[in-house]
PDB file of C-alpha atoms in Angstrom:
ATOM      1  CA  MET E  20      50.435  90.635  19.825  1.00  0.00           C
ATOM      2  CA  SER E  21      47.168  90.244  20.581  1.00  0.00           C
ATOM      3  CA  SER E  22      47.057  86.218  19.808  1.00  0.00           C
ATOM      4  CA  ARG E  23      50.138  86.032  22.340  1.00  0.00           C
ATOM      5  CA  ARG E  24      48.355  88.075  25.146  1.00  0.00           C
ATOM      6  CA  SER E  25      45.568  85.957  24.510  1.00  0.00           C
ATOM      7  CA  ARG E  26      47.566  82.741  25.376  1.00  0.00           C
ATOM      8  CA  ARG E  27      49.047  83.618  28.333  1.00  0.00           C
ATOM      9  CA  GLN E  28      45.824  84.858  29.302  1.00  0.00           C
ATOM     10  CA  SER E  29      44.053  81.709  28.542  1.00  0.00           C
ATOM     11  CA  ALA E  30      47.016  79.791  30.777  1.00  0.00           C
ATOM     12  CA  SER E  31      45.758  82.089  33.607  1.00  0.00           C
ATOM     13  CA  SER E  32      42.397  82.395  33.495  1.00  0.00           C
ATOM     14  CA  GLY E  33      42.034  78.734  32.939  1.00  0.00           C
ATOM     15  CA  ILE E  34      40.151  78.538  29.413  1.00  0.00           C
ATOM     16  CA  THR E  35      41.127  75.234  28.413  1.00  0.00           C
ATOM     17  CA  ASP E  36      41.738  73.683  25.223  1.00  0.00           C
ATOM     18  CA  ASP E  37      38.623  71.439  25.525  1.00  0.00           C
ATOM     19  CA  GLN E  38      36.610  74.643  26.256  1.00  0.00           C
ATOM     20  CA  ILE E  39      38.134  76.120  22.659  1.00  0.00           C
ATOM     21  CA  ALA E  40      37.367  73.039  21.296  1.00  0.00           C
ATOM     22  CA  ASP E  41      33.801  72.765  22.101  1.00  0.00           C
ATOM     23  CA  LEU E  42      33.340  76.408  21.067  1.00  0.00           C
ATOM     24  CA  VAL E  43      35.295  75.137  17.637  1.00  0.00           C
ATOM     25  CA  SER E  44      32.654  72.406  17.165  1.00  0.00           C
ATOM     26  CA  ARG E  45      29.998  74.708  17.942  1.00  0.00           C
ATOM     27  CA  LEU E  46      30.725  77.136  14.861  1.00  0.00           C
ATOM     28  CA  GLN E  47      30.806  73.755  13.011  1.00  0.00           C
ATOM     29  CA  GLN E  48      27.576  73.052  13.640  1.00  0.00           C
ATOM     30  CA  LEU E  49      26.519  76.716  12.136  1.00  0.00           C
ATOM     31  CA  LEU E  50      28.225  75.785   9.058  1.00  0.00           C
ATOM     32  CA  PRO E  51      26.273  74.742   6.059  1.00  0.00           C
ATOM     33  CA  GLU E  52      29.290  72.963   4.257  1.00  0.00           C
ATOM     34  CA  ILE E  53      30.816  70.787   7.023  1.00  0.00           C
ATOM     35  CA  ARG E  54      28.190  70.043   9.816  1.00  0.00           C
ATOM     36  CA  SER E  55      27.654  66.704   9.027  1.00  0.00           C
ATOM     37  CA  ARG E  56      31.149  65.388   9.506  1.00  0.00           C
ATOM     38  CA  ARG E  57      32.394  64.921  12.487  1.00  0.00           C
ATOM     39  CA  SER E  58      34.522  66.840  14.440  1.00  0.00           C
ATOM     40  CA  ASP E  59      37.891  64.365  14.855  1.00  0.00           C
ATOM     41  CA  LYS E  60      38.073  64.551  11.068  1.00  0.00           C
ATOM     42  CA  VAL E  61      37.597  68.121  10.364  1.00  0.00           C
ATOM     43  CA  SER E  62      40.752  70.248  11.851  1.00  0.00           C
ATOM     44  CA  ALA E  63      40.159  73.368  13.510  1.00  0.00           C
ATOM     45  CA  ALA E  64      41.782  75.272  11.347  1.00  0.00           C
ATOM     46  CA  MET E  65      39.407  74.149   8.398  1.00  0.00           C
ATOM     47  CA  VAL E  66      36.495  75.238  10.628  1.00  0.00           C
ATOM     48  CA  LEU E  67      37.725  78.631  11.174  1.00  0.00           C
ATOM     49  CA  GLN E  68      38.634  78.911   7.116  1.00  0.00           C
ATOM     50  CA  GLU E  69      34.909  77.642   6.675  1.00  0.00           C
ATOM     51  CA  THR E  70      33.815  80.265   9.243  1.00  0.00           C
ATOM     52  CA  CYS E  71      35.714  83.128   7.623  1.00  0.00           C
ATOM     53  CA  SER E  72      34.486  82.338   3.826  1.00  0.00           C
ATOM     54  CA  TYR E  73      30.878  81.738   5.176  1.00  0.00           C
ATOM     55  CA  ILE E  74      30.930  85.187   6.895  1.00  0.00           C
ATOM     56  CA  ARG E  75      32.259  86.760   3.594  1.00  0.00           C
ATOM     57  CA  SER E  76      29.538  84.789   1.639  1.00  0.00           C
ATOM     58  CA  LEU E  77      26.929  85.793   3.768  1.00  0.00           C
ATOM     59  CA  HIS E  78      28.153  89.759   3.405  1.00  0.00           C
ATOM     60  CA  ARG E  79      28.167  89.372  -0.263  1.00  0.00           C
ATOM     61  CA  GLU E  80      24.447  88.151   0.002  1.00  0.00           C
ATOM     62  CA  VAL E  81      23.376  91.322   2.238  1.00  0.00           C
ATOM     63  CA  ASP E  82      24.827  93.483  -0.469  1.00  0.00           C
ATOM     64  CA  ASP E  83      22.849  91.176  -3.329  1.00  0.00           C
ATOM     65  CA  LEU E  84      19.708  91.354  -1.325  1.00  0.00           C
ATOM     66  CA  SER E  85      20.438  95.042  -0.677  1.00  0.00           C
ATOM     67  CA  GLU E  86      20.555  95.815  -4.413  1.00  0.00           C
ATOM     68  CA  ARG E  87      17.417  93.753  -4.930  1.00  0.00           C
ATOM     69  CA  LEU E  88      15.623  95.550  -2.415  1.00  0.00           C
ATOM     70  CA  SER E  89      16.700  99.095  -3.741  1.00  0.00           C
ATOM     71  CA  GLU E  90      15.641  98.180  -7.659  1.00  0.00           C
ATOM     72  CA  LEU E  91      11.911  96.577  -6.492  1.00  0.00           C
ATOM     73  CA  LEU E  92      11.438  99.067  -3.559  1.00  0.00           C
ATOM     74  CA  ALA E  93      11.583 101.893  -6.019  1.00  0.00           C
ATOM     75  CA  THR E  94       8.309 101.116  -7.514  1.00  0.00           C
ATOM     76  CA  SER E  95       6.417 100.162  -4.074  1.00  0.00           C
ATOM     77  CA  ASP E  96       4.077 102.252  -1.729  1.00  0.00           C
ATOM     78  CA  ASN E  97       4.489 102.051   1.984  1.00  0.00           C
ATOM     79  CA  ALA E  98       1.121 100.331   2.640  1.00  0.00           C
ATOM     80  CA  GLN E  99       3.042  97.311   1.469  1.00  0.00           C
ATOM     81  CA  ALA E 100       5.514  97.370   4.269  1.00  0.00           C
ATOM     82  CA  ALA E 101       2.926  97.881   6.686  1.00  0.00           C
ATOM     83  CA  ILE E 102       1.512  94.520   5.139  1.00  0.00           C
ATOM     84  CA  ILE E 103       4.582  92.865   5.441  1.00  0.00           C
ATOM     85  CA  ARG E 104       5.701  94.161   9.026  1.00  0.00           C
ATOM     86  CA  SER E 105       2.014  92.241  10.177  1.00  0.00           C
ATOM     87  CA  LEU E 106       2.924  89.313   8.286  1.00  0.00           C
ATOM     88  CA  LEU E 107       6.636  88.724   9.807  1.00  0.00           C
ATOM     89  CA  THR E 108       5.501  89.629  13.223  1.00  0.00           C
ATOM     90  CA  GLN E 109       3.021  87.142  13.919  1.00  0.00           C
TER      91      GLN E 109
ATOM     92  CA  MET T  24      20.324  80.970  24.264  1.00  0.00           C
ATOM     93  CA  THR T  25      18.829  83.600  22.196  1.00  0.00           C
ATOM     94  CA  ASN T  26      15.563  83.319  21.010  1.00  0.00           C
ATOM     95  CA  PRO T  27      15.724  83.194  17.076  1.00  0.00           C
ATOM     96  CA  GLY T  28      11.560  84.135  16.638  1.00  0.00           C
ATOM     97  CA  GLY T  29      12.013  87.090  18.390  1.00  0.00           C
ATOM     98  CA  LEU T  30      15.183  88.221  17.310  1.00  0.00           C
ATOM     99  CA  ARG T  31      13.784  87.852  13.505  1.00  0.00           C
ATOM    100  CA  SER T  32      10.674  89.931  14.628  1.00  0.00           C
ATOM    101  CA  SER T  33      12.349  92.627  16.224  1.00  0.00           C
ATOM    102  CA  PHE T  34      14.483  92.872  12.972  1.00  0.00           C
ATOM    103  CA  ALA T  35      11.766  92.790  10.525  1.00  0.00           C
ATOM    104  CA  ARG T  36      10.374  95.441  12.440  1.00  0.00           C
ATOM    105  CA  ILE T  37      12.984  98.013  12.570  1.00  0.00           C
ATOM    106  CA  PHE T  38      14.479  96.870   9.050  1.00  0.00           C
ATOM    107  CA  LEU T  39      11.276  97.687   7.746  1.00  0.00           C
ATOM    108  CA  ARG T  40      10.687 101.073   9.313  1.00  0.00           C
ATOM    109  CA  SER T  41      14.460 102.011   7.916  1.00  0.00           C
ATOM    110  CA  LEU T  42      13.286 100.795   4.366  1.00  0.00           C
ATOM    111  CA  SER T  43      10.290 102.902   4.314  1.00  0.00           C
ATOM    112  CA  ARG T  44      12.286 105.980   5.796  1.00  0.00           C
ATOM    113  CA  ILE T  45      15.013 105.141   2.615  1.00  0.00           C
ATOM    114  CA  ASN T  46      12.241 104.513   0.098  1.00  0.00           C
ATOM    115  CA  SER T  47      10.426 107.842   0.746  1.00  0.00           C
ATOM    116  CA  GLY T  48      13.407 110.047   0.843  1.00  0.00           C
ATOM    117  CA  ARG T  49      13.740 110.853   4.328  1.00  0.00           C
ATOM    118  CA  VAL T  50      17.086 109.490   4.869  1.00  0.00           C
ATOM    119  CA  SER T  51      19.691 112.186   6.006  1.00  0.00           C
ATOM    120  CA  SER T  52      23.044 111.910   5.222  1.00  0.00           C
ATOM    121  CA  SER T  53      24.816 112.866   8.258  1.00  0.00           C
ATOM    122  CA  ARG T  54      28.301 112.784   6.259  1.00  0.00           C
ATOM    123  CA  GLY T  55      26.696 115.340   3.799  1.00  0.00           C
ATOM    124  CA  ARG T  56      27.056 113.097   1.092  1.00  0.00           C
ATOM    125  CA  THR T  57      24.080 110.960  -0.499  1.00  0.00           C
ATOM    126  CA  LEU T  58      24.473 107.179  -0.396  1.00  0.00           C
ATOM    127  CA  PRO T  59      23.458 104.826  -3.238  1.00  0.00           C
ATOM    128  CA  LYS T  60      20.248 103.314  -2.486  1.00  0.00           C
ATOM    129  CA  HIS T  61      21.469  99.802  -2.192  1.00  0.00           C
ATOM    130  CA  ARG T  62      23.847 101.252   0.307  1.00  0.00           C
ATOM    131  CA  SER T  63      22.045 102.906   2.523  1.00  0.00           C
ATOM    132  CA  ILE T  64      19.711  99.690   2.253  1.00  0.00           C
ATOM    133  CA  SER T  65      22.859  97.030   3.344  1.00  0.00           C
ATOM    134  CA  ILE T  66      24.106  99.751   6.067  1.00  0.00           C
ATOM    135  CA  ALA T  67      20.469  99.729   7.324  1.00  0.00           C
ATOM    136  CA  ALA T  68      20.027  96.269   7.689  1.00  0.00           C
ATOM    137  CA  TYR T  69      23.653  95.824   9.613  1.00  0.00           C
ATOM    138  CA  ALA T  70      22.008  98.733  11.885  1.00  0.00           C
ATOM    139  CA  SER T  71      18.614  97.301  12.402  1.00  0.00           C
ATOM    140  CA  MET T  72      20.234  93.819  13.195  1.00  0.00           C
ATOM    141  CA  ALA T  73      22.561  95.463  15.508  1.00  0.00           C
ATOM    142  CA  SER T  74      19.863  97.333  17.276  1.00  0.00           C
ATOM    143  CA  ALA T  75      17.748  94.039  17.570  1.00  0.00           C
ATOM    144  CA  VAL T  76      20.550  92.247  19.424  1.00  0.00           C
ATOM    145  CA  GLY T  77      21.217  95.263  21.438  1.00  0.00           C
ATOM    146  CA  THR T  78      24.227  95.951  23.608  1.00  0.00           C
ATOM    147  CA  ARG T  79      24.652  92.610  25.020  1.00  0.00           C
ATOM    148  CA  ARG T  80      27.111  91.289  22.409  1.00  0.00           C
ATOM    149  CA  ALA T  81      30.480  92.773  21.755  1.00  0.00           C
ATOM    150  CA  TRP T  82      29.901  93.145  18.294  1.00  0.00           C
ATOM    151  CA  SER T  83      26.363  94.444  18.025  1.00  0.00           C
ATOM    152  CA  ARG T  84      28.019  97.559  20.227  1.00  0.00           C
ATOM    153  CA  GLU T  85      31.016  97.512  17.642  1.00  0.00           C
ATOM    154  CA  VAL T  86      28.625  97.865  14.720  1.00  0.00           C
ATOM    155  CA  LEU T  87      26.471 100.775  16.620  1.00  0.00           C
ATOM    156  CA  ARG T  88      29.486 102.174  17.425  1.00  0.00           C
ATOM    157  CA  ARG T  89      30.763 102.314  13.982  1.00  0.00           C
ATOM    158  CA  ILE T  90      27.528 103.805  12.056  1.00  0.00           C
ATOM    159  CA  ARG T  91      27.079 106.051  14.957  1.00  0.00           C
ATOM    160  CA  ARG T  92      30.867 107.327  13.780  1.00  0.00           C
ATOM    161  CA  GLY T  93      29.225 107.250  10.391  1.00  0.00           C
ATOM    162  CA  GLY T  94      31.737 105.275   8.519  1.00  0.00           C
ATOM    163  CA  ALA T  95      29.867 104.676   5.665  1.00  0.00           C
ATOM    164  CA  ARG T  96      31.552 106.844   3.595  1.00  0.00           C
ATOM    165  CA  ARG T  97      35.232 104.531   3.793  1.00  0.00           C
ATOM    166  CA  ALA T  98      32.706 101.557   3.791  1.00  0.00           C
ATOM    167  CA  SER T  99      31.821 101.886   0.220  1.00  0.00           C
ATOM    168  CA  ARG T 100      35.720 102.210  -0.471  1.00  0.00           C
ATOM    169  CA  ARG T 101      36.928  99.604   1.696  1.00  0.00           C
ATOM    170  CA  THR T 102      36.542  95.613   1.066  1.00  0.00           C
ATOM    171  CA  SER T 103      33.150  94.000   1.062  1.00  0.00           C
ATOM    172  CA  GLU T 104      33.900  91.909   3.941  1.00  0.00           C
ATOM    173  CA  PHE T 105      32.481  94.434   6.455  1.00  0.00           C
ATOM    174  CA  PRO T 106      30.210  96.958   4.473  1.00  0.00           C
ATOM    175  CA  VAL T 107      30.091  99.671   7.581  1.00  0.00           C
ATOM    176  CA  GLY T 108      33.715  99.779   7.820  1.00  0.00           C
ATOM    177  CA  ARG T 109      36.212 101.088   9.829  1.00  0.00           C
ATOM    178  CA  LYS T 110      37.919 104.268  10.238  1.00  0.00           C
ATOM    179  CA  GLY T 111      40.712 103.704   8.117  1.00  0.00           C
ATOM    180  CA  ARG T 112      43.059 102.432  10.353  1.00  0.00           C
ATOM    181  CA  LYS T 113      45.697 100.331   9.010  1.00  0.00           C
ATOM    182  CA  GLU T 114      44.764  96.830  10.935  1.00  0.00           C
ATOM    183  CA  PRO T 115      46.112  94.485   7.770  1.00  0.00           C
ATOM    184  CA  GLY T 116      49.523  96.093   8.213  1.00  0.00           C
ATOM    185  CA  ASN T 117      49.724  95.761  12.203  1.00  0.00           C
ATOM    186  CA  GLY T 118      48.046  91.983  11.735  1.00  0.00           C
ATOM    187  CA  LYS T 119      51.081  91.220   9.322  1.00  0.00           C
ATOM    188  CA  LYS T 120      53.480  92.626  12.365  1.00  0.00           C
ATOM    189  CA  LEU T 121      51.781  90.444  14.646  1.00  0.00           C
ATOM    190  CA  LYS T 122      51.807  87.510  13.057  1.00  0.00           C
ATOM    191  CA  LYS T 123      55.552  87.713  12.375  1.00  0.00           C
ATOM    192  CA  GLU T 124      55.970  88.375  16.457  1.00  0.00           C
ATOM    193  CA  ALA T 125      53.695  85.803  17.612  1.00  0.00           C
ATOM    194  CA  GLY T 126      55.390  82.730  15.344  1.00  0.00           C
ATOM    195  CA  ASP T 127      55.339  80.446  18.352  1.00  0.00           C
ATOM    196  CA  GLY T 128      54.516  77.755  16.491  1.00  0.00           C
ATOM    197  CA  ASN T 129      52.060  76.030  18.807  1.00  0.00           C
ATOM    198  CA  GLU T 130      49.334  75.831  16.496  1.00  0.00           C
ATOM    199  CA  GLY T 131      50.667  76.307  13.144  1.00  0.00           C
ATOM    200  CA  SER T 132      50.579  79.166  10.888  1.00  0.00           C
ATOM    201  CA  SER T 133      47.389  78.137   9.509  1.00  0.00           C
ATOM    202  CA  ILE T 134      45.486  78.775  12.209  1.00  0.00           C
ATOM    203  CA  GLN T 135      46.833  81.954  13.170  1.00  0.00           C
ATOM    204  CA  GLY T 136      46.042  83.595   9.687  1.00  0.00           C
ATOM    205  CA  MET T 137      42.582  82.074  10.116  1.00  0.00           C
ATOM    206  CA  ARG T 138      42.366  83.609  13.808  1.00  0.00           C
ATOM    207  CA  LYS T 139      43.776  87.215  12.493  1.00  0.00           C
ATOM    208  CA  LYS T 140      41.065  87.003   9.579  1.00  0.00           C
ATOM    209  CA  LEU T 141      37.999  86.294  11.762  1.00  0.00           C
ATOM    210  CA  ARG T 142      39.240  89.261  13.824  1.00  0.00           C
ATOM    211  CA  ARG T 143      38.901  91.285  11.044  1.00  0.00           C
ATOM    212  CA  LEU T 144      35.803  90.302   9.930  1.00  0.00           C
ATOM    213  CA  VAL T 145      33.624  89.974  12.819  1.00  0.00           C
ATOM    214  CA  PRO T 146      32.957  93.389  14.608  1.00  0.00           C
ATOM    215  CA  GLY T 147      35.158  94.297  17.418  1.00  0.00           C
ATOM    216  CA  GLY T 148      36.955  90.860  17.236  1.00  0.00           C
ATOM    217  CA  GLU T 149      40.387  92.910  17.471  1.00  0.00           C
ATOM    218  CA  GLY T 150      40.880  93.028  21.157  1.00  0.00           C
ATOM    219  CA  MET T 151      39.348  89.920  22.274  1.00  0.00           C
ATOM    220  CA  GLU T 152      40.370  86.870  23.491  1.00  0.00           C
ATOM    221  CA  PHE T 153      40.221  83.810  21.262  1.00  0.00           C
ATOM    222  CA  HIS T 154      37.541  82.053  23.235  1.00  0.00           C
ATOM    223  CA  ARG T 155      35.556  84.956  23.127  1.00  0.00           C
ATOM    224  CA  LEU T 156      36.012  85.482  19.495  1.00  0.00           C
ATOM    225  CA  LEU T 157      34.412  82.149  18.570  1.00  0.00           C
ATOM    226  CA  ALA T 158      31.751  82.493  20.802  1.00  0.00           C
ATOM    227  CA  GLU T 159      30.689  86.135  19.395  1.00  0.00           C
ATOM    228  CA  THR T 160      31.405  84.456  16.019  1.00  0.00           C
ATOM    229  CA  ALA T 161      29.040  81.741  16.455  1.00  0.00           C
ATOM    230  CA  HIS T 162      26.112  84.670  17.476  1.00  0.00           C
ATOM    231  CA  TYR T 163      27.084  86.735  14.630  1.00  0.00           C
ATOM    232  CA  ILE T 164      26.843  84.257  12.137  1.00  0.00           C
ATOM    233  CA  LYS T 165      23.486  83.166  13.546  1.00  0.00           C
ATOM    234  CA  CYS T 166      22.394  86.863  13.409  1.00  0.00           C
ATOM    235  CA  LEU T 167      23.569  87.283   9.710  1.00  0.00           C
ATOM    236  CA  LYS T 168      21.545  83.976   8.731  1.00  0.00           C
ATOM    237  CA  THR T 169      18.387  85.713  10.057  1.00  0.00           C
ATOM    238  CA  GLN T 170      19.037  88.809   8.606  1.00  0.00           C
ATOM    239  CA  VAL T 171      19.828  87.331   5.143  1.00  0.00           C
ATOM    240  CA  GLY T 172      16.466  85.199   5.456  1.00  0.00           C
ATOM    241  CA  VAL T 173      14.371  88.286   6.380  1.00  0.00           C
ATOM    242  CA  MET T 174      15.573  90.350   3.467  1.00  0.00           C
ATOM    243  CA  ARG T 175      15.342  87.773   1.179  1.00  0.00           C
ATOM    244  CA  SER T 176      11.970  87.330   2.302  1.00  0.00           C
ATOM    245  CA  ILE T 177      11.007  90.746   1.538  1.00  0.00           C
ATOM    246  CA  ALA T 178      12.597  90.481  -1.813  1.00  0.00           C
ATOM    247  CA  ASP T 179      10.732  87.402  -2.526  1.00  0.00           C
ATOM    248  CA  TYR T 180       7.323  89.488  -1.677  1.00  0.00           C
ATOM    249  CA  TYR T 181       8.039  92.372  -3.738  1.00  0.00           C
ATOM    250  CA  THR T 182       9.242  90.522  -6.736  1.00  0.00           C
ATOM    251  CA  PRO T 183       6.602  90.541  -9.406  1.00  0.00           C
ATOM    252  CA  VAL T 184       5.416  86.996 -10.409  1.00  0.00           C
TER     253      VAL T 184
END
């Protein structure tokens, strides 16, 4: 339902296929795997698929890093956090 | 376009504050249940990023909304696709029905399937027009990369050599 509605709304609000293609190519630039390939060799479906897997892998990385941090932080004190804060906000 | 340096610092600042709160045991679980530490940290990471972005993006608004509603408990049992989770609505079921109805065949079923998946992955992506979903996705990915980068820097700093 939502996809059909969006197609009708696209026609009426003037969002062209070109604009969508432009957004898809911009997404492609963000993806590490297929960034270097030219857009005409990569289909939109492939870009969307890579996008989905990339988002999922980023979520997994967040989870892994959270595990690491939970183990590491158990042994540190808050003074070091202040040091890092000053390092990262330069 | 967003200033990535500014976003990185804002996120780092907020996230480190949350980390020291979690570390000192001052985080209260409004759900009345103690979350495992790594779960608190990962939720804090998404929440800090959403706070750093503010309300100017649909996905960050959605993340902040979900966290305030406290969907974290369900999140730990839901798929790992989006840890902060939903309130248990049967979205995959709805999506399957929608996919069968909208089988116009214009763009091919592969794009339809991918759009559906993307809508589930990007917070707040369910009700959007497709072109807006793409723009939100691009911003979401950029912020996720920043988030991962900062978290990795912190973890590397604390890792004993």
